[in-house]
mmCIF file of C-alpha atoms and ligand atoms in Angstrom:
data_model
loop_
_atom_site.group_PDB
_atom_site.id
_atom_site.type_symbol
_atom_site.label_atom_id
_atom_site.label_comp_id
_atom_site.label_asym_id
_atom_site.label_seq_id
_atom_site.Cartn_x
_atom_site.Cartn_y
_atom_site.Cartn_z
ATOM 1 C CA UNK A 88 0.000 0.000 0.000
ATOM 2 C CA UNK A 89 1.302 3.012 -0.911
ATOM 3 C CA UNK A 90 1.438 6.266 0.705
ATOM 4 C CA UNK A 91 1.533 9.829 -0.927
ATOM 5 C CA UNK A 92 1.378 13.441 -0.366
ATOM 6 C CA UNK A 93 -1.914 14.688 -2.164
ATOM 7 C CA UNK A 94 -2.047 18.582 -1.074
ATOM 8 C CA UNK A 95 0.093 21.260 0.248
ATOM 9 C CA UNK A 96 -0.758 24.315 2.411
ATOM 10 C CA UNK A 97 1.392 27.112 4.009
ATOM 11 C CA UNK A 98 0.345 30.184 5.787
ATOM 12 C CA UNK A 99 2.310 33.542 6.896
ATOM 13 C CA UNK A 100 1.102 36.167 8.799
ATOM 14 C CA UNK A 101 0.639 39.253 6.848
ATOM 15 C CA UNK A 102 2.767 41.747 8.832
ATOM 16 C CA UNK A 103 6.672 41.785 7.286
ATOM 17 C CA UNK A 104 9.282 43.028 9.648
ATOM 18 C CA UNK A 105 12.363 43.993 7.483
ATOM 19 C CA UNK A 106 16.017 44.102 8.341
ATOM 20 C CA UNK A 107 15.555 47.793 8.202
ATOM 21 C CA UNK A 108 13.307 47.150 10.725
ATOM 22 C CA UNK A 109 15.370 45.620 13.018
ATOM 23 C CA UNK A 110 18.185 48.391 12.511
ATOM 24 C CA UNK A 111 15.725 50.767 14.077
ATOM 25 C CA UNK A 112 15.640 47.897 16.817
ATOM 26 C CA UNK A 113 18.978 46.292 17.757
ATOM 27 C CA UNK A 114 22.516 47.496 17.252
ATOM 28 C CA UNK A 115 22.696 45.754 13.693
ATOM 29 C CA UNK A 116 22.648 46.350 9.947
ATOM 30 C CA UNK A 117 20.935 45.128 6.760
ATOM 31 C CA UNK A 118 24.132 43.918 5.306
ATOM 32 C CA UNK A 119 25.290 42.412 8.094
ATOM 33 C CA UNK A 120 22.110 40.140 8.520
ATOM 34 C CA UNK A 121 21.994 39.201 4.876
ATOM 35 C CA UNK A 122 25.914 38.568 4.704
ATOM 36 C CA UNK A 123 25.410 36.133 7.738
ATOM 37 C CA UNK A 124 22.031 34.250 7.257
ATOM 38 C CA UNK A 125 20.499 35.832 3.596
ATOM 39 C CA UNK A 126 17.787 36.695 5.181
ATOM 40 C CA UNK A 127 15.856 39.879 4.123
ATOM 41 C CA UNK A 128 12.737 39.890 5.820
ATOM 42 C CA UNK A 129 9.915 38.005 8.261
ATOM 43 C CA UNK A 130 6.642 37.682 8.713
ATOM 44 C CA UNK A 131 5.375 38.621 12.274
ATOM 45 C CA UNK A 132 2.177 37.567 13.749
ATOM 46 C CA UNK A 133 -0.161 40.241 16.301
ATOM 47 C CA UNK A 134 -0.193 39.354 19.932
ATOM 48 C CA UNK A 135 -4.154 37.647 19.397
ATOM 49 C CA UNK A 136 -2.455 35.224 16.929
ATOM 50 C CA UNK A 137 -1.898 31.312 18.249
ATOM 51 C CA UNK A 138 0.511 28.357 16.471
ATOM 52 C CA UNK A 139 -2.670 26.847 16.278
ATOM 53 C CA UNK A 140 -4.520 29.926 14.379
ATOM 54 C CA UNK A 141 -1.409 29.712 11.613
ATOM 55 C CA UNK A 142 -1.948 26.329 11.445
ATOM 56 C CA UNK A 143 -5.768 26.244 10.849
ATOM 57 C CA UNK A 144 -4.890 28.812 7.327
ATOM 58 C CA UNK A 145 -2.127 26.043 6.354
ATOM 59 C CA UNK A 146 -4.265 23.338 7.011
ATOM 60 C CA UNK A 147 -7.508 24.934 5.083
ATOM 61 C CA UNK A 148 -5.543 25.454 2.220
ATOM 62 C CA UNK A 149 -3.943 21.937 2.012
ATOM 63 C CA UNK A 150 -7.326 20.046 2.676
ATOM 64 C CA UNK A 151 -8.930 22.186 -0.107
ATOM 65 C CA UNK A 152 -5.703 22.067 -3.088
ATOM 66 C CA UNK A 153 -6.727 18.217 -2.453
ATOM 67 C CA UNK A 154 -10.704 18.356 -2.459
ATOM 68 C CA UNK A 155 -10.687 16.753 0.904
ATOM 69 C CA UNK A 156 -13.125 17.570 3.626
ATOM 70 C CA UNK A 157 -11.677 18.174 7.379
ATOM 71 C CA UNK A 158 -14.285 15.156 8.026
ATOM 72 C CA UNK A 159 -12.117 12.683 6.474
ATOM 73 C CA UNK A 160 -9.198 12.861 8.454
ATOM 74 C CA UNK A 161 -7.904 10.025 10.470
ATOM 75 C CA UNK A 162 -4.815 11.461 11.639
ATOM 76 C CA UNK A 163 -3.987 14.901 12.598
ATOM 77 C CA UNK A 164 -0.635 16.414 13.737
ATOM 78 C CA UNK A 165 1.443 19.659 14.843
ATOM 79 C CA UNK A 166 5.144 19.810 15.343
ATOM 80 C CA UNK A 167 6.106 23.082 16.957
ATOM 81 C CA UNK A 168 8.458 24.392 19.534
ATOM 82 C CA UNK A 169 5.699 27.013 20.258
ATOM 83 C CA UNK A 170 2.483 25.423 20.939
ATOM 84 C CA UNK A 171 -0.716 27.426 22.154
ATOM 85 C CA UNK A 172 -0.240 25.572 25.891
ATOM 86 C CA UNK A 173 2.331 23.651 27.377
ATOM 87 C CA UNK A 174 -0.862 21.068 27.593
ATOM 88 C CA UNK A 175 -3.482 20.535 25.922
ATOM 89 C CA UNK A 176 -1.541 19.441 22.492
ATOM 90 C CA UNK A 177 -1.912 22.495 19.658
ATOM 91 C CA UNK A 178 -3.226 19.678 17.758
ATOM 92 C CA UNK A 179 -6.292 19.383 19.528
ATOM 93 C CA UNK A 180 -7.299 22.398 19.759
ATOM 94 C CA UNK A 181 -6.507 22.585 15.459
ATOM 95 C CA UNK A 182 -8.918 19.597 15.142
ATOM 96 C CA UNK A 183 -11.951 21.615 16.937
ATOM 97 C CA UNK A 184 -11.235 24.620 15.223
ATOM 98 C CA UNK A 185 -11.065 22.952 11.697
ATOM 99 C CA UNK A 186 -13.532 20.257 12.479
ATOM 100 C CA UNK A 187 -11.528 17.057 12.178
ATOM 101 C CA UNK A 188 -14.185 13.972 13.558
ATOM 102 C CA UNK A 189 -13.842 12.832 17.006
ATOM 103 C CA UNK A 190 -12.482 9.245 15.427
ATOM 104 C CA UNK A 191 -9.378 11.837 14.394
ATOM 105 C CA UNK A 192 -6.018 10.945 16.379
ATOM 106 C CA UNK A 193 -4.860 14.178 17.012
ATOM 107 C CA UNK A 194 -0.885 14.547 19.130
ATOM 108 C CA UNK A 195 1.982 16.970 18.771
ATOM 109 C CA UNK A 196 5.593 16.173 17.850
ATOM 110 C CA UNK A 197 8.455 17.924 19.402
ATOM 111 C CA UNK A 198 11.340 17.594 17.278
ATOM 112 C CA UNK A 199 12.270 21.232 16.745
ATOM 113 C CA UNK A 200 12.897 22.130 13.375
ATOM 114 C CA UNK A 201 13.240 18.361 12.688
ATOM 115 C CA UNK A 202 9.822 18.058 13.490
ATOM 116 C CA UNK A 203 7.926 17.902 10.055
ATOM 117 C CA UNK A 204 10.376 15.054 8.775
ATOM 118 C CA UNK A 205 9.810 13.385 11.706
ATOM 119 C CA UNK A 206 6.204 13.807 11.957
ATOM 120 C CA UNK A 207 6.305 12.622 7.967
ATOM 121 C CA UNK A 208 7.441 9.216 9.233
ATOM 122 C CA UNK A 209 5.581 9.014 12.083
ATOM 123 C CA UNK A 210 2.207 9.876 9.939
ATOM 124 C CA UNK A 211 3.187 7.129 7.154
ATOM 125 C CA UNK A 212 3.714 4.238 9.587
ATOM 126 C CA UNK A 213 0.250 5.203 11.361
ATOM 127 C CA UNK A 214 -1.469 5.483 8.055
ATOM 128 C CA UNK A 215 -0.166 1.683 7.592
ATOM 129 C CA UNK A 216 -0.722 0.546 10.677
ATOM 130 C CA UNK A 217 -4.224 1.878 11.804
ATOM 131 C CA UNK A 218 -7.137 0.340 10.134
ATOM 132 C CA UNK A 219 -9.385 2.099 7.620
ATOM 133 C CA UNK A 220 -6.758 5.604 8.169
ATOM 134 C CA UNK A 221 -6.893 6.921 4.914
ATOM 135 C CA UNK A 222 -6.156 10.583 5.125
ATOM 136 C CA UNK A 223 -3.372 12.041 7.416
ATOM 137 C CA UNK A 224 -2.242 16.002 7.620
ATOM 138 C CA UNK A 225 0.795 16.720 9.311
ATOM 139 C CA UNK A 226 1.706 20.421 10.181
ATOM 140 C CA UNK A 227 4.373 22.762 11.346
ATOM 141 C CA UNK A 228 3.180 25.844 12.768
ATOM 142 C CA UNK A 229 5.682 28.233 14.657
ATOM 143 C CA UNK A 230 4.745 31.696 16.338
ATOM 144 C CA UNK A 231 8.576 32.024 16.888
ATOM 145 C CA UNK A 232 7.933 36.008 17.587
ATOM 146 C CA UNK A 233 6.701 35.111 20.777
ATOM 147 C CA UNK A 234 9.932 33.191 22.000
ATOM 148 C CA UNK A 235 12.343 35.776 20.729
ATOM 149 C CA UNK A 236 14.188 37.789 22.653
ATOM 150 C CA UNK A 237 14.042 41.248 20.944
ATOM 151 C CA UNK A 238 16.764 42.523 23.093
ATOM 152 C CA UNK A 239 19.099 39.977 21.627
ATOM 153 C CA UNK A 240 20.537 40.715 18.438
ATOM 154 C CA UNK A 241 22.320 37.734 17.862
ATOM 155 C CA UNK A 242 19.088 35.808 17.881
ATOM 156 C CA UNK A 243 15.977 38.116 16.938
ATOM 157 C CA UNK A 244 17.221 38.799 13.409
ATOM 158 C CA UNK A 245 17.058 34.851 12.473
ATOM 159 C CA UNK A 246 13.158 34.099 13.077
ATOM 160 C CA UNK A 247 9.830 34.256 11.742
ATOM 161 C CA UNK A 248 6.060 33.242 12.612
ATOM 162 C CA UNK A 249 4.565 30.617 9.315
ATOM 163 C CA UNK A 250 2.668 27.422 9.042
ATOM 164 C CA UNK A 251 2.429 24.774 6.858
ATOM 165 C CA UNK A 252 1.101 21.464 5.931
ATOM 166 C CA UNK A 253 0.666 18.129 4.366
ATOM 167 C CA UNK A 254 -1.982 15.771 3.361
ATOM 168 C CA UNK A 255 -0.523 12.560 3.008
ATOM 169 C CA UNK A 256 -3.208 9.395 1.680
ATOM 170 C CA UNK A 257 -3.401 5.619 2.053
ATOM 171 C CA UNK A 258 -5.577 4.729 -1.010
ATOM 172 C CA UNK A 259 -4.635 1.100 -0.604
ATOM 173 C CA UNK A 260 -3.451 0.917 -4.044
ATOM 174 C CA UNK A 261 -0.420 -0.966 -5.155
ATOM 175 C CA UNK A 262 1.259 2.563 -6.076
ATOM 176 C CA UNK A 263 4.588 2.185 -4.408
ATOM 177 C CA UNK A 264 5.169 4.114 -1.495
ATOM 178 C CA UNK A 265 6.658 8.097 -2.484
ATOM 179 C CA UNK A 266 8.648 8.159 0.910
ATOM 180 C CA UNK A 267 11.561 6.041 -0.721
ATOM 181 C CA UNK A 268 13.740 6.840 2.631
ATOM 182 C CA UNK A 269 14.128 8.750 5.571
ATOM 183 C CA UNK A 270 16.571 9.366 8.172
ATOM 184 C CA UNK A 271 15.815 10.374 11.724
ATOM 185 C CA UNK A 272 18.668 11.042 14.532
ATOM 186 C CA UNK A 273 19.170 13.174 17.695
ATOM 187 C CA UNK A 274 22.164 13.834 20.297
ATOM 188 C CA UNK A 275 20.994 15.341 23.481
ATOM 189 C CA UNK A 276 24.301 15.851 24.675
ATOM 190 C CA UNK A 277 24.267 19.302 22.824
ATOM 191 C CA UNK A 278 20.564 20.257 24.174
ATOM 192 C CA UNK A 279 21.926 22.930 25.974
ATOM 193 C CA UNK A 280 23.230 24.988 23.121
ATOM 194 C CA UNK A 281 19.673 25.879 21.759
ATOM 195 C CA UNK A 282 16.691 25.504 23.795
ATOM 196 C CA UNK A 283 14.152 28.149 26.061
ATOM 197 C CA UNK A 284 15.521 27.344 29.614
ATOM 198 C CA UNK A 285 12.796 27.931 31.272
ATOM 199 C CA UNK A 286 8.814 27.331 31.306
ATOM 200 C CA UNK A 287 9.303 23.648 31.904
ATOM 201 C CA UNK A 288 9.307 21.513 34.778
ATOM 202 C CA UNK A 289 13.173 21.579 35.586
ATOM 203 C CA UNK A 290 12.605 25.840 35.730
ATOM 204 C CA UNK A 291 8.963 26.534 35.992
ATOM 205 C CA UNK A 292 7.807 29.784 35.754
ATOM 206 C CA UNK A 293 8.987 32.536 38.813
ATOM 207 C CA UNK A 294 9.224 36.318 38.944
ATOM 208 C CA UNK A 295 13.325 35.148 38.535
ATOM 209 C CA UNK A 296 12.453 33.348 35.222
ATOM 210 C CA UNK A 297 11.177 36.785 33.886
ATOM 211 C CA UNK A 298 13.577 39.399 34.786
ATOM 212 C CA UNK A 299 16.215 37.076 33.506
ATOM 213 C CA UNK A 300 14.628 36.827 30.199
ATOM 214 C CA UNK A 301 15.103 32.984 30.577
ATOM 215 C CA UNK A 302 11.538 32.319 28.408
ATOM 216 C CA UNK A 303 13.271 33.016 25.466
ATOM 217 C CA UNK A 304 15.522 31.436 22.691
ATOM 218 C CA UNK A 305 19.188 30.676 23.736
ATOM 219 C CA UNK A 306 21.754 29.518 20.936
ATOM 220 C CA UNK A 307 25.543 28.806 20.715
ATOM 221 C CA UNK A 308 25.057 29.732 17.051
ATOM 222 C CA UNK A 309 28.483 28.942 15.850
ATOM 223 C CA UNK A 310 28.049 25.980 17.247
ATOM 224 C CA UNK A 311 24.562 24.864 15.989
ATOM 225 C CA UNK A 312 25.870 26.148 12.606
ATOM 226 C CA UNK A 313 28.783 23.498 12.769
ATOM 227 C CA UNK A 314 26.577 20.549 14.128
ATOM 228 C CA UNK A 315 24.083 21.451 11.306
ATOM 229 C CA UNK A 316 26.133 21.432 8.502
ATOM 230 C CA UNK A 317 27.890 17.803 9.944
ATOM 231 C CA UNK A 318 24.257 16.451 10.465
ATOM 232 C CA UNK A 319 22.771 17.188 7.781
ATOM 233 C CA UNK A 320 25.427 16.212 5.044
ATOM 234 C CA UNK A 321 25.577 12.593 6.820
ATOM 235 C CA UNK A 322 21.977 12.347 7.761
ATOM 236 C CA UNK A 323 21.086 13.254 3.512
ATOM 237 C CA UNK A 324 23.833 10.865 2.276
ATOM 238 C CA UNK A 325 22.297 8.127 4.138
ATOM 239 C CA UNK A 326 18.629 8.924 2.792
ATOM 240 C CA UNK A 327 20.399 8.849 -0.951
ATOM 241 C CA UNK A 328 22.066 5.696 -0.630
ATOM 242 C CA UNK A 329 18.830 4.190 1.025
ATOM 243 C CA UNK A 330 17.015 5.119 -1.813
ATOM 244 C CA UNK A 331 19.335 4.235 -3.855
ATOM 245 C CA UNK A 332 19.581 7.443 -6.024
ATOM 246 C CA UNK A 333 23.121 10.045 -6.818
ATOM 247 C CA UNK A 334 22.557 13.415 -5.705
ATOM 248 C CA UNK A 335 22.664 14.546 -9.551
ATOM 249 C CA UNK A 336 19.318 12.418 -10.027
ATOM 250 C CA UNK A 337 17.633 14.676 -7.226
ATOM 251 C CA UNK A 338 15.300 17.451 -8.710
ATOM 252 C CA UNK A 339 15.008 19.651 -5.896
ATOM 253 C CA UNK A 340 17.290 19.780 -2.153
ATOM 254 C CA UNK A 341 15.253 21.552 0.032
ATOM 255 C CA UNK A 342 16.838 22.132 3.428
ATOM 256 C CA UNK A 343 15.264 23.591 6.389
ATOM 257 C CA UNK A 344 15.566 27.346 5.741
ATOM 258 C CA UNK A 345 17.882 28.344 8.622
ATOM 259 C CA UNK A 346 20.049 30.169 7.009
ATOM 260 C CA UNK A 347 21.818 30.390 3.420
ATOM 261 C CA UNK A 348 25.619 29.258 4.369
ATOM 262 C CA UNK A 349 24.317 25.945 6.431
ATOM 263 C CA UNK A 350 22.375 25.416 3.124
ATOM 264 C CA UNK A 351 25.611 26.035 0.797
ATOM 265 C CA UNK A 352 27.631 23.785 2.885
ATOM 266 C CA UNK A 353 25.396 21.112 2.886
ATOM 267 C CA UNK A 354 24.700 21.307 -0.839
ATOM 268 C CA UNK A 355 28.425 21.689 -1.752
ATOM 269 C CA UNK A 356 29.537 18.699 0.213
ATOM 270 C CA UNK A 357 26.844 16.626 -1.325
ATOM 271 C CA UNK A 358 27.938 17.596 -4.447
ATOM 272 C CA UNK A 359 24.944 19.080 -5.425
ATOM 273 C CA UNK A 360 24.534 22.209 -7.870
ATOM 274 C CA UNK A 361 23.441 25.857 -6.269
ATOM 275 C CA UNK A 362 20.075 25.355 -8.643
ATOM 276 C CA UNK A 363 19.111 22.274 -7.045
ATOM 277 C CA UNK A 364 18.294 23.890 -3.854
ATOM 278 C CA UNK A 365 15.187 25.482 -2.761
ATOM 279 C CA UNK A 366 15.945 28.718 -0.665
ATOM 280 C CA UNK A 367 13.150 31.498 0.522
ATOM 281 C CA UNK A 368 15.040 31.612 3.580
ATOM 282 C CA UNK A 369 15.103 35.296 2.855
ATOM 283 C CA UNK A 370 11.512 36.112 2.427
ATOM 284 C CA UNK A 371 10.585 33.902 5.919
ATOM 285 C CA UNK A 372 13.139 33.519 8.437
ATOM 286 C CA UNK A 373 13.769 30.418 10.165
ATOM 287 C CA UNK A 374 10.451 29.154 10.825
ATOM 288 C CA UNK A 375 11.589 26.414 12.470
ATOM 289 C CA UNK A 376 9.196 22.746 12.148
ATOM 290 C CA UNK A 377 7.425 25.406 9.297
ATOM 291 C CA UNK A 378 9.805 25.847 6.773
ATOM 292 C CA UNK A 379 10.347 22.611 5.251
ATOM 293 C CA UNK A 380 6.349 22.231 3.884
ATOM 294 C CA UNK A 381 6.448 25.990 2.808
ATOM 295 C CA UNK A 382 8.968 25.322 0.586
ATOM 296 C CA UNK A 383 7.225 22.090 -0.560
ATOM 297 C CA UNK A 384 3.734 24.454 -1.156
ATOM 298 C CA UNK A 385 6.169 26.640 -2.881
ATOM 299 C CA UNK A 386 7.790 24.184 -5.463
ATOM 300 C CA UNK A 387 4.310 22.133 -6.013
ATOM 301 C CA UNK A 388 2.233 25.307 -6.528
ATOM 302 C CA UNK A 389 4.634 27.304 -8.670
ATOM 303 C CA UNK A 390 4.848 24.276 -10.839
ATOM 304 C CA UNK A 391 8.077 23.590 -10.534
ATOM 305 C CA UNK A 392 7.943 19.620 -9.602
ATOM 306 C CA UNK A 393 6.824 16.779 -12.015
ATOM 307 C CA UNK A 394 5.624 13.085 -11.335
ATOM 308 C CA UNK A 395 8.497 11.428 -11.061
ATOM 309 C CA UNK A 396 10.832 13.604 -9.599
ATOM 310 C CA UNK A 397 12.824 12.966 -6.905
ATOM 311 C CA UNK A 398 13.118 15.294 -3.973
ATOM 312 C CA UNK A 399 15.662 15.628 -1.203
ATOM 313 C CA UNK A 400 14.273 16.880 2.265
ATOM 314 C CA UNK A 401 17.149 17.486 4.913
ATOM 315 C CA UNK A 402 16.350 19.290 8.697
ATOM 316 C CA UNK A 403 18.350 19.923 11.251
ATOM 317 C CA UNK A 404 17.155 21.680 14.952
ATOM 318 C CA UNK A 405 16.938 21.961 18.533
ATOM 319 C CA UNK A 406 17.988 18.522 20.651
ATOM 320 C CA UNK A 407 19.811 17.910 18.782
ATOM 321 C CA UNK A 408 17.584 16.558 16.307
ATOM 322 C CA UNK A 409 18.155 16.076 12.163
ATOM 323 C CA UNK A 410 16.663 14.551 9.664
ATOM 324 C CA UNK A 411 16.909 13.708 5.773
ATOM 325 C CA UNK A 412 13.988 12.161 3.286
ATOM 326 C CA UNK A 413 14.073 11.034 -0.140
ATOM 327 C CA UNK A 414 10.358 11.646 -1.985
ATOM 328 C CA UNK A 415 9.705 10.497 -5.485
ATOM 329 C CA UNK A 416 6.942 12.401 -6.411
HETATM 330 N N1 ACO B 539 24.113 42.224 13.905
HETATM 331 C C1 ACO B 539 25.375 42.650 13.978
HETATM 332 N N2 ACO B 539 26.330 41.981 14.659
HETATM 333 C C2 ACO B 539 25.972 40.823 15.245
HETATM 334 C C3 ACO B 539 24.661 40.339 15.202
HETATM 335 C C4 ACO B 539 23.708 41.098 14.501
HETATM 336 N N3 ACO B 539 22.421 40.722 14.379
HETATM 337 N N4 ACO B 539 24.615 39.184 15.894
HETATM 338 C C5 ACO B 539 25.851 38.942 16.343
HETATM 339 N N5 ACO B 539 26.687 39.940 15.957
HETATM 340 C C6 ACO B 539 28.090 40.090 16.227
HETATM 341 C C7 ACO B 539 28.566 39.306 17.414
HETATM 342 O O1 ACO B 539 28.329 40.010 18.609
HETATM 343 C C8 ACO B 539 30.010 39.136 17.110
HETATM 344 O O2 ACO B 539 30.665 40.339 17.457
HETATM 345 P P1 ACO B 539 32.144 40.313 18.139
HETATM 346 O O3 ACO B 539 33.015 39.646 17.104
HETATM 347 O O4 ACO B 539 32.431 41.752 18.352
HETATM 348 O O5 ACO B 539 31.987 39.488 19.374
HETATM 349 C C9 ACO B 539 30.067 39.016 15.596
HETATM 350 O O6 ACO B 539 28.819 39.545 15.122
HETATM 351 C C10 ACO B 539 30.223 37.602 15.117
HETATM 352 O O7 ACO B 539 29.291 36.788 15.824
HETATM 353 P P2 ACO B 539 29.184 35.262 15.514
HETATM 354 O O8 ACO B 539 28.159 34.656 16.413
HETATM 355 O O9 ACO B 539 30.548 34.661 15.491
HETATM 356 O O10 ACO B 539 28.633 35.334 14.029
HETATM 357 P P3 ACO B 539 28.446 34.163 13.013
HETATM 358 O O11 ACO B 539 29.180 34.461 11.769
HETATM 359 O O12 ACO B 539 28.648 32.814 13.634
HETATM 360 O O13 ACO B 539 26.913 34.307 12.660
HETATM 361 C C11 ACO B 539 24.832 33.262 13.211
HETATM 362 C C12 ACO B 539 25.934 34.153 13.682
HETATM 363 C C13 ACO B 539 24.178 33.890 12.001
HETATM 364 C C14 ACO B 539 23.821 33.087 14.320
HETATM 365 C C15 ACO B 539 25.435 31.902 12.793
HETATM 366 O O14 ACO B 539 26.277 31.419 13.804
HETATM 367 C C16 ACO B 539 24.395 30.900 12.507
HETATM 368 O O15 ACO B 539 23.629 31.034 11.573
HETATM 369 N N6 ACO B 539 24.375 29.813 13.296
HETATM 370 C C17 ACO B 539 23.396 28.785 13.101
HETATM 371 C C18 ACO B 539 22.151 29.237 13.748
HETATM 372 C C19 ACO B 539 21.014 28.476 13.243
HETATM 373 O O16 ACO B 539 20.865 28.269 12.063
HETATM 374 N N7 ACO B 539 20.195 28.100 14.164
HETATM 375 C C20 ACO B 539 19.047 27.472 13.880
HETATM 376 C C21 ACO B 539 19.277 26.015 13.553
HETATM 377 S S1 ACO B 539 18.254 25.054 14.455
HETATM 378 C C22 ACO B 539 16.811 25.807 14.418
HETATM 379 O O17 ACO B 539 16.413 26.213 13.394
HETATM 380 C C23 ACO B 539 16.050 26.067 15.677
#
């Protein structure tokens, strides 16, 4: 039985904060923000905005470029690393707000920006595994705006709010499967050097918590740009050879849109050509479990991928976590 992505949906919020706008904000420039990550620009969400409201646009729009009705859904997920609540999942409150069926299993995946590949895999195996599952939509839907630290230059330049999603389907035909590989992996020895230190149960909450701006994003970035580059370059090698494929046989790369250099170093020690990988990094941000399906929404809408075609999906984020997928379209 094979399964396959049917429909794609992203959402951004409407507001754009530019790096202009961030000169005005922090001690930093346009050039030196574009030099550094290539990104130009962000969407922002207002303060009345949820994950779970960015999700429901994504979701909408992914359902509908498929014909499919909310009420068909068997499986429904979120990754994020900013849900609505610590508990309950985003996830449920998505499926009341979209009006997924009761019969829906509905859970959240924490896997940072890892978390739509993992969620990908996660979401095929169920849709084999649970009986009469025939349509499953996996999101990633990040209101990163509300984690950053807009004190901290070194961090609030590199983030935006975005959603997206995929409808993946179990017809039951013979079709072979389009995941033709995927890699998952983590190292929580490095969790430390990116993560929100507190909020959770080993630093709840206090009035300490607060004035030292401990609810917000905390990265060693050199270091998370080193580990990222390693990770991902192993992580998408593996996913080729699994599938059996050369990197020149890929159509499109399409690396979680952190930030332009981890994407040339990855694609230059695969081997891969500069026009084999997706960017919008610099329209977006890092939008964290997001970015991976925007791009996908991107490439299938625009009309740039073909049946056939094989694409390479590569993430790397908080956890450590990484991840790399081969997709024959
Ligand atoms: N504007 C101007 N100067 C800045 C800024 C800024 N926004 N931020 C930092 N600087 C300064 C630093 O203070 C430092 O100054 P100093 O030399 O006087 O001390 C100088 O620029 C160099 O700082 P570095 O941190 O060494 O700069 P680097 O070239 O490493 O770039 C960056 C920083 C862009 C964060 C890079 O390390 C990076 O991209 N790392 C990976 C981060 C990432 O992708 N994280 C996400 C992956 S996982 C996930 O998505 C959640």
């Amino acid at each position: 039985m094979g399964v396959r992505i049917i429909g794609t949906g992203s959402y951004a919020p409407e507001k754009i904060l530019t790096n202009q706008d961030l000169e005005r904000m922090v001690e930093t420039s346009d050039e030196w923000i574009r030099t550094r990550t290539g990104i130009r620009e962000r969407r922002i969400s207002d303060k009345n905005t949820a994950a779970s409201d960015l999700a429901l646009e994504a979701a909408r729009r992914a359902l509908d470029s498929a014909g499919v009705d909310p009420s068909q859904l068997s499986i429904l997920s979120v990754a994020s690393v900013t849900p609505d609540h610590t508990f309950p999942s985003t996830s449920c409150i998505l499926q009341h707000k979209l009006g997924a069926p009761v019969t829906c299993a509905c859970y959240d995946v924490q896997a940072a920006c890892s978390g739509l590949l993992y969620s990908l895999q996660i979401a095929v195996s169920m849709l084999k595994c649970r009986k009469n599952a025939r349509y499953a939509l996996i999101l990633g839907a990040e209101k990163l705006s509300s984690i950053v630290d807009w004190t901290d230059r070194s961090t609030c330049v590199l983030f935006g709010d975005a959603a997206s999603a995929l409808l993946l389907e179990n017809d039951g035909s013979d079709e072979p499967d389009m995941l033709l590989s995927c890699i998952l992996g983590a190292d929580g020895s490095h969790s430390s050097k990116l993560c929100v230190p507190a909020g959770g149960s080993a630093m709840p909450a206090s009035r300490e918590t607060v004035e030292g701006r401990l609810h917000f994003i905390r990265m060693g970035g050199q270091e998370v740009f080193r580990l990222a580059v390693n990770a991902m370059t192993g992580a998408s090698r593996t996913a080729l050879q699994e599938a059996g494929l050369t990197v020149d046989q890929i159509r499109w790369i399409i690396p979680h849109q952190a930030n332009k250099r981890i994407m040339d170093a990855v694609a230059s020690r695969l081997g891969a050509q500069s026009e084999q990988v997706f960017v919008n990094v610099d329209r977006y941000g890092n939008t964290s479990s997001a970015s991976i399906g925007i791009c996908l929404d991107e490439i299938v809408r625009g009309g740039l991928v073909r049946k056939g075609d094989s694409l390479l999906l590569t993430a790397f984020g908080a956890g450590m976590t990484w991840g790399a997928a081969v997709i024959r379209w």
